[in-house]
């Protein structure tokens, strides 16, 4: 019985996610779902992303957290639209669901948005299981997390379209084996795009911008 209930919940979420994606397509909104562990650097990377896309694109953000508006306040210094989703009223869920995204974007003037960034809750398990309606899933993997995360949490990598290896400025300090990490990523998701980035030094940020703008162009310019 529990399995049937779970399947029903997932099926309902998938249906709403599909509806949202269709709506984004109609409006010309390219939606990106950012996933990663707590402390992986998602919010800082989002700040850098907003900086590099402004003023050429109009941006909106759905900021997900179990509680608080700390990250949303960090982003409020930018001229972007922000909607906060706290999951504590929903039982403190460790992921965002499609219906919550649907409600959140109602706060925006959708005719004026080019990019929508969904910062999912810090977790490598739950967010990978629930579709958000985004066109692309981006996984932020920080060097301090180690090289073996792809093997321990394969689903998060399998449902992603790009892995941002963040905090690469710490390679020497951590004696991090980037090749091993990328090899492990390939084991669980062969051929996935990977970009090494550092919010501190700016490494890879322009490559990330190029990837984003190219993906949007491929979707809407055809």
PDB file of N, CA and C in Angstrom, residues 170-218:
ATOM      1  N   UNK A 170      40.409  25.613  -4.339  1.00  0.00           N
ATOM      2  CA  UNK A 170      40.915  24.869  -3.178  1.00  0.00           C
ATOM      3  C   UNK A 170      41.615  23.566  -3.560  1.00  0.00           C
ATOM      4  N   UNK A 171      41.841  23.359  -4.841  1.00  0.00           N
ATOM      5  CA  UNK A 171      42.433  22.094  -5.307  1.00  0.00           C
ATOM      6  C   UNK A 171      43.731  21.774  -4.571  1.00  0.00           C
ATOM      7  N   UNK A 172      44.649  22.726  -4.526  1.00  0.00           N
ATOM      8  CA  UNK A 172      45.954  22.471  -3.906  1.00  0.00           C
ATOM      9  C   UNK A 172      45.837  22.291  -2.400  1.00  0.00           C
ATOM     10  N   UNK A 173      44.998  23.095  -1.779  1.00  0.00           N
ATOM     11  CA  UNK A 173      44.831  23.018  -0.323  1.00  0.00           C
ATOM     12  C   UNK A 173      44.275  21.661   0.095  1.00  0.00           C
ATOM     13  N   UNK A 174      43.309  21.172  -0.667  1.00  0.00           N
ATOM     14  CA  UNK A 174      42.633  19.919  -0.326  1.00  0.00           C
ATOM     15  C   UNK A 174      43.314  18.693  -0.923  1.00  0.00           C
ATOM     16  N   UNK A 175      44.316  18.941  -1.794  1.00  0.00           N
ATOM     17  CA  UNK A 175      44.947  17.850  -2.542  1.00  0.00           C
ATOM     18  C   UNK A 175      43.870  17.016  -3.238  1.00  0.00           C
ATOM     19  N   UNK A 176      42.973  17.731  -3.886  1.00  0.00           N
ATOM     20  CA  UNK A 176      41.800  17.111  -4.514  1.00  0.00           C
ATOM     21  C   UNK A 176      42.168  16.507  -5.863  1.00  0.00           C
ATOM     22  N   UNK A 177      41.644  15.320  -6.127  1.00  0.00           N
ATOM     23  CA  UNK A 177      41.893  14.622  -7.388  1.00  0.00           C
ATOM     24  C   UNK A 177      40.723  14.886  -8.335  1.00  0.00           C
ATOM     25  N   UNK A 178      40.834  15.941  -9.146  1.00  0.00           N
ATOM     26  CA  UNK A 178      39.756  16.322 -10.055  1.00  0.00           C
ATOM     27  C   UNK A 178      39.477  15.227 -11.075  1.00  0.00           C
ATOM     28  N   UNK A 179      40.539  14.626 -11.579  1.00  0.00           N
ATOM     29  CA  UNK A 179      40.360  13.569 -12.576  1.00  0.00           C
ATOM     30  C   UNK A 179      39.562  12.403 -11.999  1.00  0.00           C
ATOM     31  N   UNK A 180      39.822  12.062 -10.752  1.00  0.00           N
ATOM     32  CA  UNK A 180      39.091  10.970 -10.106  1.00  0.00           C
ATOM     33  C   UNK A 180      37.628  11.339  -9.937  1.00  0.00           C
ATOM     34  N   UNK A 181      37.366  12.574  -9.538  1.00  0.00           N
ATOM     35  CA  UNK A 181      35.985  13.025  -9.366  1.00  0.00           C
ATOM     36  C   UNK A 181      35.233  12.970 -10.693  1.00  0.00           C
ATOM     37  N   UNK A 182      35.858  13.470 -11.751  1.00  0.00           N
ATOM     38  CA  UNK A 182      35.208  13.464 -13.060  1.00  0.00           C
ATOM     39  C   UNK A 182      35.037  12.041 -13.584  1.00  0.00           C
ATOM     40  N   UNK A 183      35.979  11.178 -13.259  1.00  0.00           N
ATOM     41  CA  UNK A 183      35.870   9.764 -13.637  1.00  0.00           C
ATOM     42  C   UNK A 183      34.665   9.128 -12.947  1.00  0.00           C
ATOM     43  N   UNK A 184      34.458   9.450 -11.679  1.00  0.00           N
ATOM     44  CA  UNK A 184      33.317   8.912 -10.937  1.00  0.00           C
ATOM     45  C   UNK A 184      31.996   9.461 -11.466  1.00  0.00           C
ATOM     46  N   UNK A 185      32.005  10.721 -11.865  1.00  0.00           N
ATOM     47  CA  UNK A 185      30.805  11.305 -12.470  1.00  0.00           C
ATOM     48  C   UNK A 185      30.463  10.562 -13.756  1.00  0.00           C
ATOM     49  N   UNK A 186      31.487  10.279 -14.546  1.00  0.00           N
ATOM     50  CA  UNK A 186      31.289   9.566 -15.813  1.00  0.00           C
ATOM     51  C   UNK A 186      30.743   8.157 -15.583  1.00  0.00           C
ATOM     52  N   UNK A 187      31.132   7.537 -14.486  1.00  0.00           N
ATOM     53  CA  UNK A 187      30.665   6.179 -14.201  1.00  0.00           C
ATOM     54  C   UNK A 187      29.151   6.130 -14.016  1.00  0.00           C
ATOM     55  N   UNK A 188      28.593   7.166 -13.404  1.00  0.00           N
ATOM     56  CA  UNK A 188      27.155   7.158 -13.123  1.00  0.00           C
ATOM     57  C   UNK A 188      26.346   7.890 -14.190  1.00  0.00           C
ATOM     58  N   UNK A 189      27.008   8.797 -14.943  1.00  0.00           N
ATOM     59  CA  UNK A 189      26.317   9.512 -16.019  1.00  0.00           C
ATOM     60  C   UNK A 189      27.302   9.792 -17.148  1.00  0.00           C
ATOM     61  N   UNK A 190      27.534   8.792 -17.994  1.00  0.00           N
ATOM     62  CA  UNK A 190      28.483   8.953 -19.093  1.00  0.00           C
ATOM     63  C   UNK A 190      28.108  10.114 -20.016  1.00  0.00           C
ATOM     64  N   UNK A 191      29.090  10.936 -20.325  1.00  0.00           N
ATOM     65  CA  UNK A 191      28.884  12.010 -21.293  1.00  0.00           C
ATOM     66  C   UNK A 191      28.304  13.294 -20.742  1.00  0.00           C
ATOM     67  N   UNK A 192      27.991  13.352 -19.454  1.00  0.00           N
ATOM     68  CA  UNK A 192      27.408  14.565 -18.888  1.00  0.00           C
ATOM     69  C   UNK A 192      28.405  15.720 -18.972  1.00  0.00           C
ATOM     70  N   UNK A 193      27.899  16.919 -19.213  1.00  0.00           N
ATOM     71  CA  UNK A 193      28.754  18.100 -19.256  1.00  0.00           C
ATOM     72  C   UNK A 193      29.282  18.414 -17.861  1.00  0.00           C
ATOM     73  N   UNK A 194      30.520  18.888 -17.819  1.00  0.00           N
ATOM     74  CA  UNK A 194      31.155  19.244 -16.548  1.00  0.00           C
ATOM     75  C   UNK A 194      31.946  20.539 -16.733  1.00  0.00           C
ATOM     76  N   UNK A 195      31.832  21.438 -15.769  1.00  0.00           N
ATOM     77  CA  UNK A 195      32.591  22.684 -15.807  1.00  0.00           C
ATOM     78  C   UNK A 195      33.204  22.921 -14.431  1.00  0.00           C
ATOM     79  N   UNK A 196      34.501  23.182 -14.402  1.00  0.00           N
ATOM     80  CA  UNK A 196      35.171  23.529 -13.155  1.00  0.00           C
ATOM     81  C   UNK A 196      35.016  25.027 -12.918  1.00  0.00           C
ATOM     82  N   UNK A 197      34.502  25.396 -11.749  1.00  0.00           N
ATOM     83  CA  UNK A 197      34.232  26.808 -11.480  1.00  0.00           C
ATOM     84  C   UNK A 197      34.744  27.226 -10.099  1.00  0.00           C
ATOM     85  N   UNK A 198      34.985  28.516  -9.988  1.00  0.00           N
ATOM     86  CA  UNK A 198      35.338  29.113  -8.700  1.00  0.00           C
ATOM     87  C   UNK A 198      34.691  30.485  -8.613  1.00  0.00           C
ATOM     88  N   UNK A 199      33.834  30.660  -7.640  1.00  0.00           N
ATOM     89  CA  UNK A 199      33.217  31.968  -7.433  1.00  0.00           C
ATOM     90  C   UNK A 199      34.242  32.976  -6.933  1.00  0.00           C
ATOM     91  N   UNK A 200      35.308  32.480  -6.324  1.00  0.00           N
ATOM     92  CA  UNK A 200      36.337  33.355  -5.755  1.00  0.00           C
ATOM     93  C   UNK A 200      37.259  33.912  -6.830  1.00  0.00           C
ATOM     94  N   UNK A 201      37.725  33.056  -7.737  1.00  0.00           N
ATOM     95  CA  UNK A 201      38.675  33.499  -8.765  1.00  0.00           C
ATOM     96  C   UNK A 201      38.010  33.819 -10.096  1.00  0.00           C
ATOM     97  N   UNK A 202      36.789  33.337 -10.278  1.00  0.00           N
ATOM     98  CA  UNK A 202      36.095  33.560 -11.544  1.00  0.00           C
ATOM     99  C   UNK A 202      36.346  32.475 -12.574  1.00  0.00           C
ATOM    100  N   UNK A 203      37.156  31.485 -12.222  1.00  0.00           N
ATOM    101  CA  UNK A 203      37.449  30.398 -13.154  1.00  0.00           C
ATOM    102  C   UNK A 203      36.168  29.696 -13.588  1.00  0.00           C
ATOM    103  N   UNK A 204      36.013  29.512 -14.889  1.00  0.00           N
ATOM    104  CA  UNK A 204      34.894  28.750 -15.432  1.00  0.00           C
ATOM    105  C   UNK A 204      33.572  29.490 -15.503  1.00  0.00           C
ATOM    106  N   UNK A 205      33.498  30.696 -14.953  1.00  0.00           N
ATOM    107  CA  UNK A 205      32.225  31.413 -14.910  1.00  0.00           C
ATOM    108  C   UNK A 205      31.732  31.754 -16.319  1.00  0.00           C
ATOM    109  N   UNK A 206      32.640  32.172 -17.188  1.00  0.00           N
ATOM    110  CA  UNK A 206      32.239  32.494 -18.557  1.00  0.00           C
ATOM    111  C   UNK A 206      31.822  31.238 -19.328  1.00  0.00           C
ATOM    112  N   UNK A 207      32.459  30.113 -19.023  1.00  0.00           N
ATOM    113  CA  UNK A 207      32.047  28.845 -19.646  1.00  0.00           C
ATOM    114  C   UNK A 207      30.639  28.470 -19.197  1.00  0.00           C
ATOM    115  N   UNK A 208      30.335  28.714 -17.945  1.00  0.00           N
ATOM    116  CA  UNK A 208      29.004  28.460 -17.392  1.00  0.00           C
ATOM    117  C   UNK A 208      27.977  29.357 -18.071  1.00  0.00           C
ATOM    118  N   UNK A 209      28.328  30.627 -18.251  1.00  0.00           N
ATOM    119  CA  UNK A 209      27.425  31.553 -18.933  1.00  0.00           C
ATOM    120  C   UNK A 209      27.170  31.092 -20.364  1.00  0.00           C
ATOM    121  N   UNK A 210      28.238  30.692 -21.045  1.00  0.00           N
ATOM    122  CA  UNK A 210      28.104  30.236 -22.428  1.00  0.00           C
ATOM    123  C   UNK A 210      27.205  29.009 -22.513  1.00  0.00           C
ATOM    124  N   UNK A 211      27.345  28.096 -21.560  1.00  0.00           N
ATOM    125  CA  UNK A 211      26.508  26.893 -21.540  1.00  0.00           C
ATOM    126  C   UNK A 211      25.045  27.274 -21.365  1.00  0.00           C
ATOM    127  N   UNK A 212      24.769  28.148 -20.416  1.00  0.00           N
ATOM    128  CA  UNK A 212      23.393  28.574 -20.150  1.00  0.00           C
ATOM    129  C   UNK A 212      22.753  29.244 -21.360  1.00  0.00           C
ATOM    130  N   UNK A 213      23.447  30.208 -21.917  1.00  0.00           N
ATOM    131  CA  UNK A 213      22.872  30.967 -23.030  1.00  0.00           C
ATOM    132  C   UNK A 213      22.712  30.095 -24.273  1.00  0.00           C
ATOM    133  N   UNK A 214      23.638  29.162 -24.465  1.00  0.00           N
ATOM    134  CA  UNK A 214      23.532  28.261 -25.611  1.00  0.00           C
ATOM    135  C   UNK A 214      22.347  27.315 -25.450  1.00  0.00           C
ATOM    136  N   UNK A 215      22.144  26.797 -24.246  1.00  0.00           N
ATOM    137  CA  UNK A 215      21.012  25.898 -24.002  1.00  0.00           C
ATOM    138  C   UNK A 215      19.686  26.625 -24.199  1.00  0.00           C
ATOM    139  N   UNK A 216      19.629  27.869 -23.771  1.00  0.00           N
ATOM    140  CA  UNK A 216      18.406  28.654 -23.966  1.00  0.00           C
ATOM    141  C   UNK A 216      18.167  28.900 -25.452  1.00  0.00           C
ATOM    142  N   UNK A 217      19.242  29.200 -26.156  1.00  0.00           N
ATOM    143  CA  UNK A 217      19.139  29.452 -27.596  1.00  0.00           C
ATOM    144  C   UNK A 217      18.665  28.202 -28.332  1.00  0.00           C
ATOM    145  N   UNK A 218      19.205  27.060 -27.970  1.00  0.00           N
ATOM    146  CA  UNK A 218      18.810  25.805 -28.612  1.00  0.00           C
ATOM    147  C   UNK A 218      17.332  25.510 -28.409  1.00  0.00           C
TER     148      UNK A 218
END
